[in-house]
Amino acid sequence: MFEIDPNSQANLTEIATEHVHLDLAVDFAGTKLEGTAVYQLVALLPTQEVVLDTAHLKLGGARLKLIDGSRVPLEIDTNSIHEIYGTALRVLLPEPAAAGDKLTIEVDYETSPDSGAIQFLTPEQTLGKSHPYLFTQCEEIHARSLLPCQDSPSVKISYSANVRVPKPLTALMSAIATGSRTEGNSTVFSFEQQTTIPSYLIALVVGNLASAKISDRCAVWSEPENIDACAWEFAEMETILQTAEDVISPYLWGRYDLLVLPPSFPYGGMENPCLTFVTPTLLAGDRSLTDVIAHEIAHSWSGNLVTAKNWEHFWLNEGWTTFFERKIVSRLSGEDARQLSCVIGEADLLESIDFYGKDNPLTALVPKLDGVDPDDAYSTVPYDK
């Protein structure tokens, strides 16, 4: 089970997900998402089951979609439950799949208020105080509470989605928006991410959102009440992106948009493809904290395009990104700024080691995470060690 990833219960050596399509409705009153996930899979070895990671999901029916469009109901088993890694969803196939076989499976499900990936906010918790809001945070192993999936960085998928939200709210995802349509009192937003990504980079936000154009491929999003401040603070996004291209290689994701979230967002930034999430605490009023943007932009190459196999090798994502970030900062602000960032990073590293204890296994560059929640291993060690 753990040949590839100790933090996943999926049968990663037998089945690979190639594409996922989500058809979801947002229910703010019930603080849940509900709908269907459609999986395009390929068998790597002969197998008669598909095992997906789940956590805090209410599972409905599963079906095998045949070439002629007809559906065959499938038996599911949810008896394998791990205290940390959630419930293994075993979907039993009617006959064994041979290596190389392609199959399409549909799973109906809904999330629950216990989902670790989804944060629902009441209107009072937003800047505008008039509309509810939700955002997701799937890193490290929380995507399984957003949808059943092979929740491992070793699996890279493309995805598409239709997301139904109440008017007048807007939905955004870590993908390219392909359109929207009105259905009664709801709007259905459509998305497509053609570049393959790991499950932890699937992201969704729904709220009263406005945008400001920065360049032909960059925009900033936030609640309307602070969109002007956000547009001013992050006016240099295109310049940072061009500098990253000069340091690394051409940017391959099409758009680079930035979303400024409400204050409850728990991180400085999250490198969701096409739509970086950032904290409003970056709105310093003097553009002095934009090195965070350099870091998240750098993830467009290290982490998002080239991804560590599992969370034990998280340093491959963050170490290279920190290296690229400081190269970008050097180009933009001079070598002294890069050196200062290195000094601050070393101090943070020593603080983390002191916090965990210098002999704590979690301070290793490649920690052993079998039976460990990767969130518990998070520190500045993989960034600077």
Short mmCIF file of C-alpha atoms in Angstrom, two decimals:
data_model
loop_
_atom_site.label_atom_id
_atom_site.label_comp_id
_atom_site.label_asym_id
_atom_site.label_seq_id
_atom_site.Cartn_x
_atom_site.Cartn_y
_atom_site.Cartn_z
CA MET A 1 0.00 0.00 0.00
CA PHE A 2 2.79 2.41 0.89
CA GLU A 3 5.28 1.66 -1.88
CA ILE A 4 4.83 5.16 -3.31
CA ASP A 5 3.20 7.35 -0.67
CA PRO A 6 2.88 6.53 3.05
CA ASN A 7 0.11 9.12 3.46
CA SER A 8 -2.33 7.67 0.91
CA GLN A 9 -4.51 4.57 1.03
CA ALA A 10 -5.10 4.59 -2.75
CA ASN A 11 -3.85 1.67 -4.86
CA LEU A 12 -1.29 3.91 -6.56
CA THR A 13 0.71 1.07 -8.12
CA GLU A 14 -2.36 -0.42 -9.81
CA ILE A 15 -4.46 2.51 -11.03
CA ALA A 16 -3.63 6.08 -12.14
CA THR A 17 -6.08 8.95 -12.47
CA GLU A 18 -5.63 10.91 -15.69
CA HIS A 19 -8.51 13.40 -15.51
CA VAL A 20 -11.24 14.38 -13.05
CA HIS A 21 -14.40 16.31 -13.90
CA LEU A 22 -16.36 17.86 -11.02
CA ASP A 23 -20.01 18.85 -11.20
CA LEU A 24 -20.70 20.55 -7.87
CA ALA A 25 -23.29 22.76 -6.20
CA VAL A 26 -22.38 25.03 -3.28
CA ASP A 27 -24.81 24.89 -0.35
CA PHE A 28 -23.99 27.70 2.09
CA ALA A 29 -26.94 26.91 4.35
CA GLY A 30 -25.77 23.32 4.72
CA THR A 31 -22.05 24.27 4.66
CA LYS A 32 -21.35 21.63 2.06
CA LEU A 33 -20.66 20.89 -1.58
CA GLU A 34 -22.60 18.17 -3.33
CA GLY A 35 -22.41 16.61 -6.75
CA THR A 36 -20.52 14.11 -8.86
CA ALA A 37 -16.89 13.41 -9.68
CA VAL A 38 -16.06 11.65 -12.95
CA TYR A 39 -12.68 9.90 -13.16
CA GLN A 40 -10.78 8.90 -16.28
CA LEU A 41 -8.44 6.14 -15.13
CA VAL A 42 -5.81 3.84 -16.57
CA ALA A 43 -4.85 0.48 -15.08
CA LEU A 44 -1.11 0.15 -14.43
CA LEU A 45 -1.38 -3.48 -13.31
CA PRO A 46 -4.20 -6.03 -13.44
CA THR A 47 -6.74 -5.07 -10.76
CA GLN A 48 -10.40 -5.43 -9.88
CA GLU A 49 -10.74 -2.38 -7.67
CA VAL A 50 -10.14 1.35 -7.62
CA VAL A 51 -9.16 2.67 -4.19
CA LEU A 52 -9.54 6.40 -3.55
CA ASP A 53 -8.72 8.51 -0.50
CA THR A 54 -11.64 10.19 1.27
CA ALA A 55 -12.16 12.01 4.56
CA HIS A 56 -15.43 13.29 6.07
CA LEU A 57 -17.36 12.67 2.85
CA LYS A 58 -20.88 11.30 2.50
CA LEU A 59 -20.64 8.88 -0.39
CA GLY A 60 -23.49 8.05 -2.75
CA GLY A 61 -23.53 5.69 -5.70
CA ALA A 62 -20.69 4.74 -8.02
CA ARG A 63 -21.02 3.78 -11.67
CA LEU A 64 -18.84 2.49 -14.48
CA LYS A 65 -19.46 4.45 -17.67
CA LEU A 66 -19.24 2.25 -20.76
CA ILE A 67 -18.15 3.29 -24.26
CA ASP A 68 -21.77 3.41 -25.46
CA GLY A 69 -22.63 5.88 -22.69
CA SER A 70 -24.55 3.42 -20.54
CA ARG A 71 -23.78 3.04 -16.83
CA VAL A 72 -23.19 -0.05 -14.70
CA PRO A 73 -23.74 0.37 -10.92
CA LEU A 74 -20.67 -0.51 -8.87
CA GLU A 75 -20.32 -1.89 -5.37
CA ILE A 76 -18.35 0.25 -2.92
CA ASP A 77 -16.65 -0.60 0.37
CA THR A 78 -15.81 2.01 3.02
CA ASN A 79 -14.82 -0.28 5.89
CA SER A 80 -11.12 0.60 5.84
CA ILE A 81 -10.73 3.66 8.10
CA HIS A 82 -7.43 5.18 9.23
CA GLU A 83 -7.27 7.59 12.15
CA ILE A 84 -5.10 10.06 10.21
CA TYR A 85 -5.59 9.23 6.54
CA GLY A 86 -9.37 8.91 6.45
CA THR A 87 -11.60 6.35 4.76
CA ALA A 88 -10.44 4.28 1.82
CA LEU A 89 -13.19 4.19 -0.81
CA ARG A 90 -12.91 0.83 -2.57
CA VAL A 91 -14.82 0.76 -5.86
CA LEU A 92 -15.18 -2.85 -7.01
CA LEU A 93 -15.08 -3.43 -10.77
CA PRO A 94 -17.42 -6.00 -12.35
CA GLU A 95 -14.45 -7.71 -14.00
CA PRO A 96 -10.67 -7.35 -13.72
CA ALA A 97 -9.01 -4.51 -15.62
CA ALA A 98 -5.84 -5.45 -17.51
CA ALA A 99 -2.76 -3.25 -17.53
CA GLY A 100 -3.34 -0.43 -19.99
CA ASP A 101 -7.14 -0.59 -19.83
CA LYS A 102 -8.93 2.76 -19.69
CA LEU A 103 -12.07 3.19 -17.62
CA THR A 104 -14.42 5.96 -16.56
CA ILE A 105 -16.02 5.92 -13.11
CA GLU A 106 -18.58 8.30 -11.60
CA VAL A 107 -18.99 8.84 -7.85
CA ASP A 108 -21.77 10.86 -6.21
CA TYR A 109 -20.84 12.50 -2.93
CA GLU A 110 -21.19 15.48 -0.66
CA THR A 111 -18.78 17.12 1.74
CA SER A 112 -19.45 17.73 5.42
CA PRO A 113 -18.83 20.60 7.85
CA ASP A 114 -15.88 18.53 9.17
CA SER A 115 -14.01 18.82 5.86
CA GLY A 116 -10.43 19.88 6.50
CA ALA A 117 -10.20 21.40 3.02
CA ILE A 118 -13.17 23.77 3.07
CA GLN A 119 -13.66 26.91 5.12
CA PHE A 120 -17.14 28.47 5.06
CA LEU A 121 -17.40 32.06 6.29
CA THR A 122 -20.54 33.86 7.36
CA PRO A 123 -21.18 37.34 5.94
CA GLU A 124 -20.00 38.82 9.24
CA GLN A 125 -16.58 37.21 8.72
CA THR A 126 -16.02 38.96 5.39
CA LEU A 127 -14.98 42.50 4.62
CA GLY A 128 -18.26 43.43 2.97
CA LYS A 129 -20.46 41.87 5.70
CA SER A 130 -23.19 41.12 3.13
CA HIS A 131 -22.46 37.71 1.53
CA PRO A 132 -21.10 34.33 2.62
CA TYR A 133 -17.72 33.11 1.40
CA LEU A 134 -15.84 29.86 1.07
CA PHE A 135 -12.30 28.90 0.20
CA THR A 136 -10.38 25.64 0.09
CA GLN A 137 -6.90 24.68 1.25
CA CYS A 138 -5.96 21.15 0.18
CA GLU A 139 -2.25 21.04 0.98
CA GLU A 140 -1.07 18.66 2.29
CA ILE A 141 -3.59 15.77 2.47
CA HIS A 142 -6.94 17.60 2.63
CA ALA A 143 -8.04 17.19 -1.01
CA ARG A 144 -9.59 13.89 0.08
CA SER A 145 -12.13 15.89 2.09
CA LEU A 146 -13.01 17.96 -1.01
CA LEU A 147 -13.45 15.00 -3.37
CA PRO A 148 -12.61 11.30 -3.46
CA CYS A 149 -9.20 11.13 -5.11
CA GLN A 150 -5.78 9.56 -5.25
CA ASP A 151 -4.57 12.14 -2.75
CA SER A 152 -0.87 11.84 -3.42
CA PRO A 153 1.61 14.23 -5.06
CA SER A 154 2.78 11.26 -7.14
CA VAL A 155 -0.44 11.41 -9.18
CA LYS A 156 -0.68 14.29 -11.67
CA ILE A 157 -4.10 14.94 -13.19
CA SER A 158 -5.86 17.41 -15.44
CA TYR A 159 -9.27 18.53 -14.24
CA SER A 160 -12.41 20.38 -15.28
CA ALA A 161 -15.40 21.57 -13.29
CA ASN A 162 -18.86 23.07 -13.32
CA VAL A 163 -19.62 24.85 -10.04
CA ARG A 164 -23.12 26.09 -9.24
CA VAL A 165 -23.25 29.03 -6.81
CA PRO A 166 -26.05 31.35 -5.65
CA LYS A 167 -26.30 34.75 -7.28
CA PRO A 168 -24.60 37.23 -7.12
CA LEU A 169 -21.52 35.27 -6.02
CA THR A 170 -18.54 34.38 -8.20
CA ALA A 171 -16.58 31.11 -8.27
CA LEU A 172 -12.89 30.85 -9.13
CA MET A 173 -10.64 27.79 -9.29
CA SER A 174 -7.01 26.84 -9.81
CA ALA A 175 -7.81 26.57 -13.50
CA ILE A 176 -8.76 28.66 -16.51
CA ALA A 177 -12.34 29.95 -16.48
CA THR A 178 -14.12 28.81 -19.65
CA GLY A 179 -17.52 30.44 -19.20
CA SER A 180 -20.62 30.82 -17.08
CA ARG A 181 -24.36 30.46 -17.45
CA THR A 182 -27.43 31.40 -15.45
CA GLU A 183 -29.74 28.73 -14.03
CA GLY A 184 -32.59 30.30 -12.08
CA ASN A 185 -31.19 31.92 -8.94
CA SER A 186 -27.76 30.36 -9.52
CA THR A 187 -24.78 30.86 -11.77
CA VAL A 188 -22.80 27.89 -13.08
CA PHE A 189 -19.11 28.63 -13.61
CA SER A 190 -16.99 26.34 -15.78
CA PHE A 191 -13.24 25.70 -15.52
CA GLU A 192 -10.52 23.66 -17.17
CA GLN A 193 -6.97 22.89 -16.06
CA GLN A 194 -5.16 21.18 -18.92
CA THR A 195 -1.75 21.12 -17.26
CA THR A 196 -1.54 18.13 -14.95
CA ILE A 197 -1.34 18.88 -11.23
CA PRO A 198 -1.38 16.92 -7.95
CA SER A 199 -4.63 16.83 -6.00
CA TYR A 200 -3.42 19.28 -3.33
CA LEU A 201 -3.45 22.05 -5.96
CA ILE A 202 -7.17 21.77 -6.69
CA ALA A 203 -8.65 24.95 -5.26
CA LEU A 204 -12.02 26.70 -5.14
CA VAL A 205 -13.19 30.06 -3.84
CA VAL A 206 -16.75 31.43 -3.86
CA GLY A 207 -17.68 34.90 -2.73
CA ASN A 208 -18.59 38.44 -3.64
CA LEU A 209 -15.50 39.05 -5.77
CA ALA A 210 -14.20 41.83 -7.99
CA SER A 211 -11.13 41.91 -10.23
CA ALA A 212 -8.64 44.46 -11.47
CA LYS A 213 -6.52 43.88 -14.55
CA ILE A 214 -2.77 44.14 -14.06
CA SER A 215 -1.67 42.90 -17.51
CA ASP A 216 -2.98 40.71 -20.32
CA ARG A 217 -2.24 37.58 -18.26
CA CYS A 218 -2.41 38.91 -14.68
CA ALA A 219 -5.28 40.18 -12.54
CA VAL A 220 -5.94 40.61 -8.85
CA TRP A 221 -9.18 39.48 -7.18
CA SER A 222 -10.65 40.41 -3.83
CA GLU A 223 -13.84 41.58 -2.21
CA PRO A 224 -14.94 44.84 -3.89
CA GLU A 225 -14.30 46.84 -0.72
CA ASN A 226 -10.52 46.59 -1.05
CA ILE A 227 -9.94 45.87 -4.74
CA ASP A 228 -8.29 49.26 -5.34
CA ALA A 229 -5.81 48.74 -2.51
CA CYS A 230 -5.06 45.24 -3.79
CA ALA A 231 -4.54 46.43 -7.35
CA TRP A 232 -2.08 49.08 -6.16
CA GLU A 233 -0.20 46.75 -3.82
CA PHE A 234 0.28 44.06 -6.46
CA ALA A 235 0.73 46.27 -9.52
CA GLU A 236 4.18 44.73 -10.08
CA MET A 237 2.88 41.17 -10.61
CA GLU A 238 3.67 41.15 -14.32
CA THR A 239 7.19 42.45 -13.68
CA ILE A 240 7.81 39.73 -11.08
CA LEU A 241 6.45 37.09 -13.46
CA GLN A 242 8.67 38.28 -16.31
CA THR A 243 11.67 38.25 -13.99
CA ALA A 244 10.85 34.67 -12.98
CA GLU A 245 10.73 33.72 -16.66
CA ASP A 246 14.16 35.29 -17.16
CA VAL A 247 15.56 33.31 -14.22
CA ILE A 248 13.85 29.97 -14.99
CA SER A 249 11.93 29.44 -18.26
CA PRO A 250 8.72 30.58 -20.00
CA TYR A 251 5.56 30.53 -17.88
CA LEU A 252 3.31 27.68 -19.06
CA TRP A 253 0.04 28.15 -17.15
CA GLY A 254 -1.66 30.80 -19.30
CA ARG A 255 -2.86 33.13 -16.55
CA TYR A 256 -1.35 34.23 -13.27
CA ASP A 257 -4.05 35.75 -11.09
CA LEU A 258 -3.87 36.64 -7.42
CA LEU A 259 -6.71 36.30 -4.91
CA VAL A 260 -6.60 38.29 -1.66
CA LEU A 261 -8.66 36.34 0.87
CA PRO A 262 -10.37 37.35 4.10
CA PRO A 263 -8.15 37.48 7.21
CA SER A 264 -9.01 33.91 8.28
CA PHE A 265 -6.85 32.47 5.47
CA PRO A 266 -4.20 30.59 7.50
CA TYR A 267 -1.13 31.01 5.27
CA GLY A 268 0.90 33.82 3.78
CA GLY A 269 0.28 32.42 0.34
CA MET A 270 -0.75 29.25 -1.48
CA GLU A 271 0.55 28.52 -4.96
CA ASN A 272 -2.70 27.29 -6.54
CA PRO A 273 -2.09 27.19 -10.31
CA CYS A 274 -3.44 30.17 -12.24
CA LEU A 275 -4.78 31.65 -8.98
CA THR A 276 -2.41 32.21 -6.06
CA PHE A 277 -4.19 32.69 -2.72
CA VAL A 278 -2.64 35.30 -0.39
CA THR A 279 -3.38 36.78 3.01
CA PRO A 280 -4.63 40.38 3.27
CA THR A 281 -1.79 41.05 5.71
CA LEU A 282 0.38 41.58 2.61
CA LEU A 283 -1.48 44.87 2.04
CA ALA A 284 1.25 46.92 3.67
CA GLY A 285 0.54 50.02 1.61
CA ASP A 286 4.15 50.26 0.38
CA ARG A 287 4.62 47.07 -1.71
CA SER A 288 7.26 45.92 0.77
CA LEU A 289 5.95 42.35 1.16
CA THR A 290 5.84 41.31 -2.47
CA ASP A 291 8.67 38.78 -1.96
CA VAL A 292 5.82 36.44 -0.97
CA ILE A 293 4.51 36.84 -4.51
CA ALA A 294 7.97 36.00 -5.89
CA HIS A 295 7.86 32.78 -3.86
CA GLU A 296 4.38 31.79 -5.04
CA ILE A 297 5.21 32.63 -8.66
CA ALA A 298 8.34 30.47 -8.40
CA HIS A 299 6.12 27.55 -7.40
CA SER A 300 4.71 27.67 -10.93
CA TRP A 301 7.85 25.72 -11.85
CA SER A 302 9.01 23.97 -8.66
CA GLY A 303 6.16 22.16 -7.00
CA ASN A 304 3.45 22.78 -9.57
CA LEU A 305 5.20 21.65 -12.75
CA VAL A 306 7.81 19.42 -11.10
CA THR A 307 6.38 17.85 -7.96
CA ALA A 308 7.85 15.74 -5.18
CA LYS A 309 6.66 12.11 -5.20
CA ASN A 310 5.33 12.28 -1.66
CA TRP A 311 5.38 14.55 1.40
CA GLU A 312 8.60 13.02 2.72
CA HIS A 313 10.32 14.86 -0.14
CA PHE A 314 8.54 18.18 0.43
CA TRP A 315 11.94 19.93 0.37
CA LEU A 316 12.04 19.41 -3.40
CA ASN A 317 9.02 21.70 -3.69
CA GLU A 318 9.98 24.32 -1.13
CA GLY A 319 13.78 24.24 -1.24
CA TRP A 320 13.95 24.89 -4.97
CA THR A 321 11.17 27.47 -4.74
CA THR A 322 13.06 29.35 -2.02
CA PHE A 323 16.18 29.25 -4.20
CA PHE A 324 14.27 30.65 -7.19
CA GLU A 325 12.50 33.22 -5.03
CA ARG A 326 15.81 34.67 -3.86
CA LYS A 327 17.18 34.75 -7.40
CA ILE A 328 14.10 36.73 -8.44
CA VAL A 329 14.42 39.07 -5.44
CA SER A 330 18.08 39.66 -6.34
CA ARG A 331 17.09 40.71 -9.87
CA LEU A 332 14.33 42.99 -8.61
CA SER A 333 15.83 44.49 -5.44
CA GLY A 334 19.56 43.78 -5.54
CA GLU A 335 21.96 41.26 -4.05
CA ASP A 336 21.74 42.78 -0.57
CA ALA A 337 18.01 41.95 -0.50
CA ARG A 338 18.77 38.34 -1.46
CA GLN A 339 21.42 38.03 1.23
CA LEU A 340 19.05 39.49 3.83
CA SER A 341 16.44 36.90 2.84
CA CYS A 342 19.06 34.16 3.31
CA VAL A 343 19.93 35.44 6.78
CA ILE A 344 16.26 35.59 7.80
CA GLY A 345 15.71 32.10 6.38
CA GLU A 346 18.61 30.66 8.35
CA ALA A 347 17.29 32.24 11.54
CA ASP A 348 13.84 30.75 10.88
CA LEU A 349 15.43 27.36 10.24
CA LEU A 350 17.30 27.41 13.54
CA GLU A 351 14.13 28.48 15.33
CA SER A 352 12.23 25.52 13.85
CA ILE A 353 14.94 23.08 14.85
CA ASP A 354 14.95 24.53 18.36
CA PHE A 355 11.16 24.21 18.54
CA TYR A 356 11.10 20.55 17.46
CA GLY A 357 14.37 19.58 19.14
CA LYS A 358 17.59 19.02 17.20
CA ASP A 359 17.24 15.23 17.43
CA ASN A 360 13.58 15.19 16.37
CA PRO A 361 13.17 13.07 13.20
CA LEU A 362 10.85 15.72 11.74
CA THR A 363 13.83 18.08 11.39
CA ALA A 364 15.41 15.71 8.85
CA LEU A 365 15.51 16.96 5.29
CA VAL A 366 13.63 13.79 4.29
CA PRO A 367 11.54 12.81 7.35
CA LYS A 368 9.81 9.45 7.63
CA LEU A 369 6.06 10.10 7.55
CA ASP A 370 4.56 6.60 7.69
CA GLY A 371 1.78 6.97 10.26
CA VAL A 372 2.40 10.72 10.57
CA ASP A 373 0.13 13.57 9.47
CA PRO A 374 2.25 15.66 7.06
CA ASP A 375 0.73 18.79 8.60
CA ASP A 376 2.52 17.87 11.84
CA ALA A 377 5.85 17.88 10.00
CA TYR A 378 5.38 21.32 8.47
CA SER A 379 8.13 23.79 9.35
CA THR A 380 10.75 26.01 7.69
CA VAL A 381 13.16 23.03 7.52
CA PRO A 382 12.28 22.05 3.90
CA TYR A 383 12.56 25.70 2.83
CA ASP A 384 16.08 26.45 4.03
CA LYS A 385 17.87 23.32 5.20
#
